[in-house]
Coordinates of C-alpha atoms in Angstrom, one line a residue:
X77 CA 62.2 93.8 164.2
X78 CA 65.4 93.3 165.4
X79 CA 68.7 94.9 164.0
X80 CA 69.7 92.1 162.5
X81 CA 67.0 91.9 160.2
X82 CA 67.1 95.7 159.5
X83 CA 70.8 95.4 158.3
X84 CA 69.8 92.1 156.3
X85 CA 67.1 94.0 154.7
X86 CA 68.8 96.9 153.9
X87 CA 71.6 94.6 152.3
X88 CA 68.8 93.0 149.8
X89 CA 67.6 96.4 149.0
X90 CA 71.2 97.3 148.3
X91 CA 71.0 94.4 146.2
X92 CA 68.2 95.0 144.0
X93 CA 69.1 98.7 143.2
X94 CA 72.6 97.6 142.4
X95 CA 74.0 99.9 144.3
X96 CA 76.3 100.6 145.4
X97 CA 78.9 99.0 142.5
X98 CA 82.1 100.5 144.3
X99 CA 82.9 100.9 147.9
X100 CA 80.6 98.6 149.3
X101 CA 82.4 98.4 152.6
X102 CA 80.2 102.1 152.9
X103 CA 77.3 99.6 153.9
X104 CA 79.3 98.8 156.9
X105 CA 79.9 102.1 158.1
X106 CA 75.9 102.3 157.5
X107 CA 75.0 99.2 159.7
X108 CA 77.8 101.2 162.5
X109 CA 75.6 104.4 162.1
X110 CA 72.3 102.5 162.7
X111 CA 73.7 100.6 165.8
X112 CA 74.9 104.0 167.0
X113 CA 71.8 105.9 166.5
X114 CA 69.6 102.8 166.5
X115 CA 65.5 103.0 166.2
X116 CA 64.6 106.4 164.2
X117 CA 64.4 107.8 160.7
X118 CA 67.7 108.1 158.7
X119 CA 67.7 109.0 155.1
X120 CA 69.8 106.4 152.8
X121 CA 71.8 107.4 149.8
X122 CA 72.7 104.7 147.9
X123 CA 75.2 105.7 144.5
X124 CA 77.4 103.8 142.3
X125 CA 80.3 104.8 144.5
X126 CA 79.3 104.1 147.9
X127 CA 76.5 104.9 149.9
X128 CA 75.8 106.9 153.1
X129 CA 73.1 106.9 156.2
X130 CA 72.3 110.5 157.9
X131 CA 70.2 109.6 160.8
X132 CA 67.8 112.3 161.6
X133 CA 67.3 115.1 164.1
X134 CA 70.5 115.1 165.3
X135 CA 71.8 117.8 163.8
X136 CA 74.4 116.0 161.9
X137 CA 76.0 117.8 158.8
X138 CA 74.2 117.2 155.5
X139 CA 76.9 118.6 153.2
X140 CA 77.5 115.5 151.9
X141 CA 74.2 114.6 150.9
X142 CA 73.3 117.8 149.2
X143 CA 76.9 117.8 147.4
X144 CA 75.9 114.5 146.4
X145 CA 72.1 116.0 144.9
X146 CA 73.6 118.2 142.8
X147 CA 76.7 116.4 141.5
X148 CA 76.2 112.5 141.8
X149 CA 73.3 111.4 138.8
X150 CA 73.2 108.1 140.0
X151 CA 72.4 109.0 143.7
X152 CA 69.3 107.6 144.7
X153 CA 67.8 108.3 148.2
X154 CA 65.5 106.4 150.5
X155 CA 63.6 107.3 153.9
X156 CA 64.5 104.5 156.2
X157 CA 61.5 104.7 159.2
X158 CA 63.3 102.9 162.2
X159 CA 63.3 99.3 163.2
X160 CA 59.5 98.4 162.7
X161 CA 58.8 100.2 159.1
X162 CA 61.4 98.9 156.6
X163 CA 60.2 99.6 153.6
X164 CA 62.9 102.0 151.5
X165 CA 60.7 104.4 150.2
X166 CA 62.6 106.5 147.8
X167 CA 62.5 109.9 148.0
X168 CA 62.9 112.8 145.6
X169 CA 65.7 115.8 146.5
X170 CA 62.3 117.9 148.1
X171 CA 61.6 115.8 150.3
X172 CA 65.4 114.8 151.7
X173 CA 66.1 118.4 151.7
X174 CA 62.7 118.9 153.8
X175 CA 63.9 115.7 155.8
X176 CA 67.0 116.7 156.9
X177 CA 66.4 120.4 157.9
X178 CA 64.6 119.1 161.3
X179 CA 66.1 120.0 164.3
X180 CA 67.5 117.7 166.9
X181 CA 66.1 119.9 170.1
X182 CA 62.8 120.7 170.8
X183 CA 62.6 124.3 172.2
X184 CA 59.3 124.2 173.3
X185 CA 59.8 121.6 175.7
X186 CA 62.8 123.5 177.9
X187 CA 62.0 124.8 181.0
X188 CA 65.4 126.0 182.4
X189 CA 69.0 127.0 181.6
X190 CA 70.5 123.7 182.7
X191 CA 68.1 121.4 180.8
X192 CA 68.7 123.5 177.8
X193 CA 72.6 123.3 178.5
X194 CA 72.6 119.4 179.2
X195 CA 70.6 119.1 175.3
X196 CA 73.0 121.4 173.5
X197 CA 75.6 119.6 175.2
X198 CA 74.8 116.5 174.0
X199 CA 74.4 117.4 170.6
X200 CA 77.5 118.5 169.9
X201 CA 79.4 116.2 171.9
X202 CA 78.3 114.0 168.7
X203 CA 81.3 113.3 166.3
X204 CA 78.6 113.6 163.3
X205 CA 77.6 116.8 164.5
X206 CA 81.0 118.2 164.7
X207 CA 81.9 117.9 161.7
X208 CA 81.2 119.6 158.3
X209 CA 82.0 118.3 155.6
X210 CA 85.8 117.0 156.1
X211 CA 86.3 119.0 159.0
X212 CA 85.5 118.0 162.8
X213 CA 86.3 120.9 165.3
X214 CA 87.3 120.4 168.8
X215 CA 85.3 123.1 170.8
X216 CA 84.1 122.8 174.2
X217 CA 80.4 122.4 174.6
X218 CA 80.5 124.9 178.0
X219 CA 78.0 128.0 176.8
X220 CA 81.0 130.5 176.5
X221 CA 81.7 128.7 173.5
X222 CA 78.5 128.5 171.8
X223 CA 79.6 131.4 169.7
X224 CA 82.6 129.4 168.1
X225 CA 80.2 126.8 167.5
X226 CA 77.6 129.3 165.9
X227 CA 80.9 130.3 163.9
X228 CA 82.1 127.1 162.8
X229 CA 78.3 125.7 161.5
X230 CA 77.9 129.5 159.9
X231 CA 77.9 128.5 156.0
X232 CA 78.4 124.6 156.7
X233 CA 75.3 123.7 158.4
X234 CA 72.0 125.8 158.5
X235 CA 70.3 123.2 160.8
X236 CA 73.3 123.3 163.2
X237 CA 73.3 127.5 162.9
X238 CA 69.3 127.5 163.5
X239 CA 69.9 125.8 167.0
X240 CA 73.2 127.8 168.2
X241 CA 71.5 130.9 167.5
X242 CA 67.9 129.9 168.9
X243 CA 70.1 128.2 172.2
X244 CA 72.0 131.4 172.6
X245 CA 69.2 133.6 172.6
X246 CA 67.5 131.0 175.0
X247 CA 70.0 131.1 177.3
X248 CA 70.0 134.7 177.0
X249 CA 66.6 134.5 177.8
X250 CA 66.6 132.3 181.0
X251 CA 69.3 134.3 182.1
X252 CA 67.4 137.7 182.0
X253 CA 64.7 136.4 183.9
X254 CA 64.5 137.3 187.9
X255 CA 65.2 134.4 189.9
X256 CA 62.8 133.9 192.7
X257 CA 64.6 134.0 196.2
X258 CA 63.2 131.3 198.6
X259 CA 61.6 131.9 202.0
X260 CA 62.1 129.4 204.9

């Protein structure tokens, strides 16, 4: 299925929930978000003032979702599953909070310092990642400052404080380790 038809699909379902009533130009910064992060799993929140997509496992901040859990009645939330499965499932506040807890790295599969650098890099080179709430921080993404980062998702973002603290140790890690000299 092609974008197009995600976006004109998700417009229907916008449609037939009636929602959202105000600040339906929030759609648009949806359909921005899922040509930006294209094919994979977001989590939808459609309300009667505007409306939000949080793509998954990357590690953006979900304050705004959970704020809008406990505060917003008319929130309503659905798993979108990528390009091919359109089907707006909605979800209950269990399963978006057991949704959006998944980590955008996969430990297990790091070998090595630099391909655990480049990863963590990327991540929070992300604008969405870097920011929390109504704040975006500009920190350098070199390891010295991993700490800030740890610092600054401390409180704000317990996905984003799971990775720092399980990529510092890593790197810790890898950098304990003997490195093997080479013989020619």
């Amino acid at each position: 299925m092609s974008i197009k038809t995600v976006i004109e699909k998700m417009k229907e379902h916008a449609e037939s929930v009636n929602l959202p009533k105000f600040y339906k130009e929030d759609l648009d910064i949806d359909f921005s978000n899922l040509k930006k992060y294209g094919n994979r799993e977001y989590v939808w929140m459609l309300r009667e003032c505007g409306s939000l997509l949080l793509p998954l496992r990357i590690g953006a901040s979900p304050f705004l979702l959970e704020y809008y859990m406990r505060q917003d009645s008319t929130a309503r939330f659905f798993h979108v599953k990528g390009y091919d499965e359109v089907t707006f499932k909605e979800l209950k506040h269990k399963d978006v909070e057991s949704l959006i807890c998944k980590p955008p790295i996969e430990f297990g599969l790091i070998l090595n310092s630099d391909d655990l650098i480049a990863k963590v890099r990327k991540v929070l080179n992300d604008r969405n990642v870097a920011s929390s709430g109504l704040v975006t921080k500009e920190i350098p993404t070199t390891p010295t400052h991993w700490s800030e980062w740890l610092s600054f998702f401390n409180g704000n973002n317990d996905v984003m404080t799971q990775v720092m603290t399980r990529a510092i140790k890593m790197l810790n890690e890898f950098s304990s380790r003997p490195r093997l000299s080479r013989v020619a």
